[in-house]
PDB file of C-alpha atoms in Angstrom:
ATOM      1  CA  MET E 131      20.333  -4.230  58.634  1.00 41.00           C
ATOM      2  CA  ARG E 132      16.667  -5.239  58.432  1.00 43.00           C
ATOM      3  CA  LEU E 133      15.783  -8.749  57.204  1.00 42.00           C
ATOM      4  CA  VAL E 134      12.407  -9.422  55.727  1.00 43.00           C
ATOM      5  CA  GLY E 135      10.941 -12.932  55.577  1.00 41.00           C
ATOM      6  CA  ILE E 136       8.504 -14.135  52.923  1.00 41.00           C
ATOM      7  CA  SER E 137       6.643 -17.360  52.463  1.00 41.00           C
ATOM      8  CA  PHE E 138       5.355 -18.760  49.131  1.00 40.00           C
ATOM      9  CA  SER E 139       4.296 -22.042  47.515  1.00 43.00           C
ATOM     10  CA  ILE E 140       5.942 -23.765  44.570  1.00 44.00           C
ATOM     11  CA  HIS E 141       3.978 -26.339  42.573  1.00 47.00           C
ATOM     12  CA  ASP E 142       5.168 -28.615  39.803  1.00 46.00           C
ATOM     13  CA  ASP E 143       2.418 -29.367  37.281  1.00 49.00           C
ATOM     14  CA  ARG E 144       4.320 -32.365  36.008  1.00 49.00           C
ATOM     15  CA  GLY E 145       3.836 -34.410  39.190  1.00 50.00           C
ATOM     16  CA  PRO E 146       3.778 -34.313  42.965  1.00 50.00           C
ATOM     17  CA  PRO E 147       5.629 -31.529  44.775  1.00 47.00           C
ATOM     18  CA  ARG E 148       9.379 -31.953  44.686  1.00 47.00           C
ATOM     19  CA  GLU E 149      11.975 -30.626  47.042  1.00 43.00           C
ATOM     20  CA  GLN E 150      13.500 -27.444  45.716  1.00 43.00           C
ATOM     21  CA  GLU E 151      17.220 -26.986  45.693  1.00 43.00           C
ATOM     22  CA  ARG E 152      17.167 -23.690  47.544  1.00 45.00           C
ATOM     23  CA  GLY E 153      15.538 -22.631  50.816  1.00 44.00           C
ATOM     24  CA  CYS E 154      13.313 -25.679  51.281  1.00 44.00           C
ATOM     25  CA  HIS E 155      13.002 -27.667  54.473  1.00 45.00           C
ATOM     26  CA  SER E 156      12.916 -31.430  54.335  1.00 47.00           C
ATOM     27  CA  GLY E 157       9.385 -32.680  54.606  1.00 50.00           C
ATOM     28  CA  HIS E 158       7.895 -29.424  53.332  1.00 49.00           C
ATOM     29  CA  ALA E 159       8.904 -29.576  49.677  1.00 46.00           C
ATOM     30  CA  ASP E 160       5.851 -27.657  48.482  1.00 49.00           C
ATOM     31  CA  VAL E 161       6.368 -24.688  50.803  1.00 48.00           C
ATOM     32  CA  CYS E 162       9.546 -22.641  51.030  1.00 48.00           C
ATOM     33  CA  LYS E 163       9.980 -20.501  54.109  1.00 51.00           C
ATOM     34  CA  GLY E 164      12.618 -18.261  55.518  1.00 50.00           C
ATOM     35  CA  VAL E 165      13.790 -16.763  52.245  1.00 49.00           C
ATOM     36  CA  ARG E 166      15.440 -13.532  53.347  1.00 50.00           C
ATOM     37  CA  PHE E 167      16.862 -10.529  51.537  1.00 47.00           C
ATOM     38  CA  GLN E 168      18.116  -7.123  52.555  1.00 57.00           C
ATOM     39  CA  ALA E 169      15.527  -4.348  52.539  1.00 56.00           C
ATOM     40  CA  HIS E 170      16.112  -0.896  50.996  1.00 56.00           C
ATOM     41  CA  ILE E 171      16.291   0.789  54.398  1.00 61.00           C
ATOM     42  CA  GLY E 172      19.195   3.165  54.673  1.00 62.00           C
ATOM     43  CA  THR E 173      19.903   3.460  50.943  1.00 65.00           C
ATOM     44  CA  VAL E 174      19.369   7.012  49.664  1.00 63.00           C
ATOM     45  CA  GLY E 175      16.529   7.193  47.165  1.00 68.00           C
ATOM     46  CA  ASN E 176      15.411   3.582  47.481  1.00 75.00           C
ATOM     47  CA  GLU E 177      12.839   4.247  50.194  1.00 76.00           C
ATOM     48  CA  LEU E 178      11.244   6.928  48.020  1.00 76.00           C
ATOM     49  CA  ALA E 179      11.329   4.551  45.060  1.00 77.00           C
ATOM     50  CA  ASP E 180       9.615   1.903  47.151  1.00 78.00           C
ATOM     51  CA  PHE E 181       6.942   4.394  48.165  1.00 79.00           C
ATOM     52  CA  TYR E 182       6.086   5.344  44.586  1.00 77.00           C
ATOM     53  CA  ALA E 183       6.289   1.709  43.437  1.00 77.00           C
ATOM     54  CA  LYS E 184       3.704   0.726  46.037  1.00 79.00           C
ATOM     55  CA  GLN E 185       1.460   3.613  44.951  1.00 78.00           C
ATOM     56  CA  ALA E 186       1.726   2.587  41.314  1.00 74.00           C
ATOM     57  CA  SER E 187       0.838  -1.016  42.133  1.00 75.00           C
ATOM     58  CA  THR E 188      -2.593   0.064  43.358  1.00 80.00           C
ATOM     59  CA  LYS E 189      -3.575   1.686  40.032  1.00 74.00           C
ATOM     60  CA  ASN E 190      -5.678  -0.078  37.429  1.00 76.00           C
ATOM     61  CA  GLU E 191      -4.110   1.728  34.476  1.00 75.00           C
ATOM     62  CA  ILE E 192      -0.665   2.996  33.592  1.00 70.00           C
ATOM     63  CA  ASP E 193      -0.723   6.787  33.702  1.00 70.00           C
ATOM     64  CA  LEU E 194       2.896   7.394  32.735  1.00 70.00           C
ATOM     65  CA  PRO E 195       2.947   9.423  29.509  1.00 73.00           C
ATOM     66  CA  ILE E 196       5.012   7.769  26.770  1.00 76.00           C
ATOM     67  CA  SER E 197       6.080   9.848  23.773  1.00 83.00           C
ATOM     68  CA  LEU E 198       5.382   8.400  20.306  1.00 86.00           C
ATOM     69  CA  SER E 199       8.258   7.799  17.906  1.00 91.00           C
ATOM     70  CA  LEU E 200       8.471   9.864  14.728  1.00 92.00           C
ATOM     71  CA  ASN E 201       8.261   6.715  12.583  1.00 94.00           C
ATOM     72  CA  TYR E 202       5.048   5.664  14.324  1.00 93.00           C
ATOM     73  CA  VAL E 203       3.469   9.091  13.783  1.00 94.00           C
ATOM     74  CA  LYS E 204       4.483   9.018  10.104  1.00 95.00           C
ATOM     75  CA  SER E 205       2.982   5.545   9.724  1.00 96.00           C
ATOM     76  CA  VAL E 206      -0.352   6.579  11.254  1.00 95.00           C
ATOM     77  CA  VAL E 207      -0.561   9.751   9.145  1.00 96.00           C
ATOM     78  CA  PHE E 208       0.369   7.853   5.966  1.00 96.00           C
ATOM     79  CA  LYS E 209      -2.336   5.226   6.560  1.00 96.00           C
ATOM     80  CA  ALA E 210      -4.956   7.915   7.217  1.00 97.00           C
ATOM     81  CA  ILE E 211      -4.028   9.894   4.089  1.00 96.00           C
ATOM     82  CA  THR E 212      -3.929   6.882   1.759  1.00 96.00           C
ATOM     83  CA  SER E 213      -7.205   5.536   3.167  1.00 97.00           C
ATOM     84  CA  ASP E 214      -8.949   8.871   2.492  1.00 97.00           C
ATOM     85  CA  TRP E 215      -7.298   9.087  -0.934  1.00 96.00           C
ATOM     86  CA  GLN E 216      -8.530   5.602  -1.887  1.00 97.00           C
ATOM     87  CA  GLN E 217     -12.068   6.436  -0.756  1.00 97.00           C
ATOM     88  CA  GLN E 218     -12.149   9.652  -2.783  1.00 97.00           C
ATOM     89  CA  TRP E 219     -10.672   7.906  -5.839  1.00 96.00           C
ATOM     90  CA  SER E 220     -13.327   5.187  -5.656  1.00 96.00           C
ATOM     91  CA  ILE E 221     -16.352   7.525  -5.506  1.00 96.00           C
ATOM     92  CA  SER E 222     -15.145  10.410  -7.686  1.00 95.00           C
ATOM     93  CA  GLU E 223     -16.846  11.017 -11.020  1.00 94.00           C
ATOM     94  CA  LYS E 224     -13.614  12.248 -12.568  1.00 92.00           C
ATOM     95  CA  GLY E 225     -10.780  10.211 -14.029  1.00 92.00           C
ATOM     96  CA  ARG E 226     -12.969   7.171 -14.655  1.00 93.00           C
ATOM     97  CA  PRO E 227     -10.951   5.967 -17.683  1.00 92.00           C
ATOM     98  CA  VAL E 228      -7.893   5.845 -15.428  1.00 92.00           C
ATOM     99  CA  HIS E 229      -9.906   4.232 -12.625  1.00 94.00           C
ATOM    100  CA  GLU E 230     -10.929   1.422 -14.979  1.00 93.00           C
ATOM    101  CA  LEU E 231      -7.266   0.510 -15.390  1.00 91.00           C
ATOM    102  CA  CYS E 232      -5.995   1.515 -11.954  1.00 91.00           C
ATOM    103  CA  PRO E 233      -8.731   1.160  -9.319  1.00 94.00           C
ATOM    104  CA  ASN E 234      -6.257   1.139  -6.440  1.00 94.00           C
ATOM    105  CA  ILE E 235      -4.237   4.217  -5.540  1.00 93.00           C
ATOM    106  CA  SER E 236      -0.459   4.008  -5.426  1.00 91.00           C
ATOM    107  CA  ILE E 237       2.383   6.342  -4.543  1.00 88.00           C
ATOM    108  CA  HIS E 238       4.480   4.756  -7.288  1.00 84.00           C
ATOM    109  CA  ARG E 239       4.536   6.229 -10.760  1.00 75.00           C
ATOM    110  CA  LEU E 240       2.795   4.010 -13.309  1.00 65.00           C
ATOM    111  CA  HIS E 241       4.170   5.399 -16.567  1.00 61.00           C
ATOM    112  CA  GLY E 242       6.223   8.441 -17.389  1.00 73.00           C
ATOM    113  CA  ASN E 243       5.623   8.224 -21.124  1.00 90.00           C
ATOM    114  CA  TYR E 244       3.650  10.955 -22.896  1.00 92.00           C
ATOM    115  CA  PHE E 245       2.125   8.617 -25.488  1.00 94.00           C
ATOM    116  CA  LEU E 246       1.325   5.709 -23.176  1.00 92.00           C
ATOM    117  CA  ASN E 247      -0.325   8.103 -20.736  1.00 92.00           C
ATOM    118  CA  GLN E 248      -2.773   9.087 -23.495  1.00 93.00           C
ATOM    119  CA  VAL E 249      -4.024   5.509 -23.544  1.00 93.00           C
ATOM    120  CA  ILE E 250      -4.318   5.383 -19.755  1.00 91.00           C
ATOM    121  CA  THR E 251      -6.277   8.641 -19.573  1.00 91.00           C
ATOM    122  CA  GLY E 252      -8.122   8.394 -22.891  1.00 90.00           C
ATOM    123  CA  HIS E 253      -6.878  11.902 -23.701  1.00 91.00           C
ATOM    124  CA  GLY E 254      -4.569  13.342 -26.354  1.00 91.00           C
ATOM    125  CA  ALA E 255      -4.678  12.267 -29.982  1.00 91.00           C
ATOM    126  CA  ILE E 256      -7.672   9.939 -29.631  1.00 94.00           C
ATOM    127  CA  ALA E 257     -10.620  11.103 -31.768  1.00 93.00           C
ATOM    128  CA  ASN E 258     -13.430  11.024 -29.192  1.00 93.00           C
ATOM    129  CA  TYR E 259     -11.297  13.229 -26.921  1.00 93.00           C
ATOM    130  CA  GLN E 260     -10.306  15.612 -29.726  1.00 91.00           C
ATOM    131  CA  HIS E 261     -14.008  16.090 -30.468  1.00 92.00           C
ATOM    132  CA  LYS E 262     -14.522  17.769 -27.073  1.00 89.00           C
ATOM    133  CA  PHE E 263     -12.228  20.649 -28.052  1.00 88.00           C
ATOM    134  CA  PHE E 264     -12.318  20.938 -31.836  1.00 86.00           C
ATOM    135  CA  SER E 265     -15.799  19.578 -32.701  1.00 88.00           C
ATOM    136  CA  SER E 266     -14.075  17.125 -35.003  1.00 89.00           C
ATOM    137  CA  SER E 267     -15.570  13.742 -35.884  1.00 93.00           C
ATOM    138  CA  THR E 268     -15.438  11.022 -33.271  1.00 95.00           C
ATOM    139  CA  VAL E 269     -15.424   8.343 -35.978  1.00 95.00           C
ATOM    140  CA  CYS E 270     -12.077   6.695 -36.598  1.00 95.00           C
ATOM    141  CA  SER E 271     -10.330   7.302 -39.915  1.00 92.00           C
ATOM    142  CA  CYS E 272     -10.842   3.598 -40.681  1.00 94.00           C
ATOM    143  CA  GLY E 273     -14.568   4.450 -40.882  1.00 94.00           C
ATOM    144  CA  THR E 274     -15.861   1.540 -38.815  1.00 93.00           C
ATOM    145  CA  GLU E 275     -16.707   2.987 -35.391  1.00 95.00           C
ATOM    146  CA  ILE E 276     -16.053   5.711 -32.810  1.00 96.00           C
ATOM    147  CA  GLU E 277     -12.374   5.980 -32.029  1.00 96.00           C
ATOM    148  CA  ASP E 278     -11.776   5.459 -28.312  1.00 95.00           C
ATOM    149  CA  ARG E 279      -8.699   3.907 -26.769  1.00 95.00           C
ATOM    150  CA  GLU E 280     -10.074   0.350 -26.985  1.00 96.00           C
ATOM    151  CA  HIS E 281     -10.871   0.688 -30.700  1.00 96.00           C
ATOM    152  CA  LEU E 282      -7.483   2.234 -31.417  1.00 96.00           C
ATOM    153  CA  ILE E 283      -5.468  -0.427 -29.599  1.00 96.00           C
ATOM    154  CA  TYR E 284      -7.518  -3.564 -30.281  1.00 97.00           C
ATOM    155  CA  ARG E 285      -9.605  -3.184 -33.442  1.00 96.00           C
ATOM    156  CA  CYS E 286      -8.611  -0.348 -35.768  1.00 97.00           C
ATOM    157  CA  GLU E 287      -7.603  -1.761 -39.169  1.00 96.00           C
ATOM    158  CA  ASN E 288      -5.100   1.061 -39.669  1.00 96.00           C
ATOM    159  CA  TRP E 289      -2.784  -0.527 -37.100  1.00 97.00           C
ATOM    160  CA  THR E 290      -3.112  -4.214 -37.935  1.00 97.00           C
ATOM    161  CA  ALA E 291       0.493  -4.428 -39.096  1.00 97.00           C
ATOM    162  CA  THR E 292       1.793  -2.702 -35.954  1.00 97.00           C
ATOM    163  CA  ARG E 293      -0.162  -5.044 -33.715  1.00 97.00           C
ATOM    164  CA  GLY E 294       1.101  -8.046 -35.679  1.00 97.00           C
ATOM    165  CA  LYS E 295       4.698  -6.934 -35.207  1.00 97.00           C
ATOM    166  CA  TYR E 296       4.675  -5.891 -31.558  1.00 98.00           C
ATOM    167  CA  PHE E 297       1.650  -7.360 -29.778  1.00 98.00           C
ATOM    168  CA  PRO E 298       1.490 -10.885 -28.337  1.00 97.00           C
ATOM    169  CA  LYS E 299      -0.675 -13.292 -30.333  1.00 96.00           C
ATOM    170  CA  ASN E 300      -3.297 -13.439 -27.595  1.00 96.00           C
ATOM    171  CA  PHE E 301      -3.491  -9.644 -27.209  1.00 97.00           C
ATOM    172  CA  LEU E 302      -7.288  -9.718 -27.493  1.00 96.00           C
ATOM    173  CA  ASN E 303      -7.339 -11.627 -24.205  1.00 97.00           C
ATOM    174  CA  ARG E 304      -5.045  -9.113 -22.512  1.00 96.00           C
ATOM    175  CA  THR E 305      -6.267  -6.049 -20.624  1.00 94.00           C
ATOM    176  CA  LEU E 306      -4.996  -2.616 -21.565  1.00 94.00           C
ATOM    177  CA  ILE E 307      -2.892  -2.435 -18.418  1.00 91.00           C
ATOM    178  CA  GLN E 308      -1.345  -5.808 -19.299  1.00 95.00           C
ATOM    179  CA  LEU E 309      -0.484  -4.589 -22.795  1.00 96.00           C
ATOM    180  CA  LEU E 310       0.972  -1.377 -21.397  1.00 93.00           C
ATOM    181  CA  SER E 311       3.130  -3.469 -19.067  1.00 91.00           C
ATOM    182  CA  HIS E 312       4.229  -5.776 -21.910  1.00 95.00           C
ATOM    183  CA  LYS E 313       7.610  -4.601 -23.195  1.00 95.00           C
ATOM    184  CA  GLN E 314       7.029  -5.148 -26.920  1.00 97.00           C
ATOM    185  CA  ALA E 315       3.322  -4.253 -26.886  1.00 97.00           C
ATOM    186  CA  SER E 316       4.061  -0.944 -25.150  1.00 96.00           C
ATOM    187  CA  ILE E 317       6.480  -0.097 -27.972  1.00 97.00           C
ATOM    188  CA  GLY E 318       3.734  -0.800 -30.504  1.00 97.00           C
ATOM    189  CA  ILE E 319       1.198   1.304 -28.583  1.00 97.00           C
ATOM    190  CA  GLU E 320       3.655   4.191 -28.431  1.00 96.00           C
ATOM    191  CA  LEU E 321       4.221   3.998 -32.192  1.00 97.00           C
ATOM    192  CA  ILE E 322       0.445   4.045 -32.822  1.00 97.00           C
ATOM    193  CA  LEU E 323      -0.040   7.167 -30.687  1.00 96.00           C
ATOM    194  CA  LYS E 324       2.967   8.905 -32.226  1.00 96.00           C
ATOM    195  CA  ARG E 325       1.651   8.309 -35.726  1.00 95.00           C
ATOM    196  CA  LYS E 326      -1.849   9.433 -34.676  1.00 93.00           C
ATOM    197  CA  LEU E 327      -0.431  12.731 -33.445  1.00 92.00           C
ATOM    198  CA  GLU E 328       1.570  13.185 -36.650  1.00 93.00           C
ATOM    199  CA  LEU E 329      -1.584  12.670 -38.751  1.00 90.00           C
ATOM    200  CA  ILE E 330      -3.474  15.278 -36.703  1.00 87.00           C
ATOM    201  CA  LEU E 331      -0.669  17.811 -37.132  1.00 89.00           C
ATOM    202  CA  GLU E 332      -0.472  17.103 -40.870  1.00 90.00           C
ATOM    203  CA  THR E 333      -4.223  17.753 -41.150  1.00 84.00           C
ATOM    204  CA  LEU E 334      -3.949  21.034 -39.225  1.00 82.00           C
ATOM    205  CA  ASN E 335      -1.044  22.210 -41.400  1.00 85.00           C
ATOM    206  CA  SER E 336      -2.652  21.274 -44.715  1.00 78.00           C
TER     207      SER E 336
END
């Protein structure tokens, strides 16, 4: 059996050196000597392990390849995709009516309602959108101004009663996305778009 001796210093920042409980000689409390342990000589595999451990200790960087977890890879890919998606959504010239309401991308579905989605996109039964396909008038049937989604939801006199029944009293101070998220107001908006579509179909069938 080979015994190896080491010598090291122990310092206590809280005060003067104190005598340690193990391996310290009286009168030399700050230096412990003669601490001995059994070396790895004679144990199969340990000498080789010691050899490689000493080699590794001389390197400045860890060169052991470590495989990445699947969750980590998914996280990195997801962040890269959503970052690129957000950038494209911010600079694109398309879908600007939707961007006005939803400037930040999301993987969660906003609305799954056919009529409410017409307000979000500005498409469907709204007059200024219908004009693009049928060359129909962009002026609202109330005769006051061009019918876009803001006019239809906030100002059109044809739907004053519906707004009074379903919309909050301070609806003029609410954004469209807030009204769409309001339980009663969203019911009123859906009724307005349903009736708008019915009027268009009645005109086409007359």
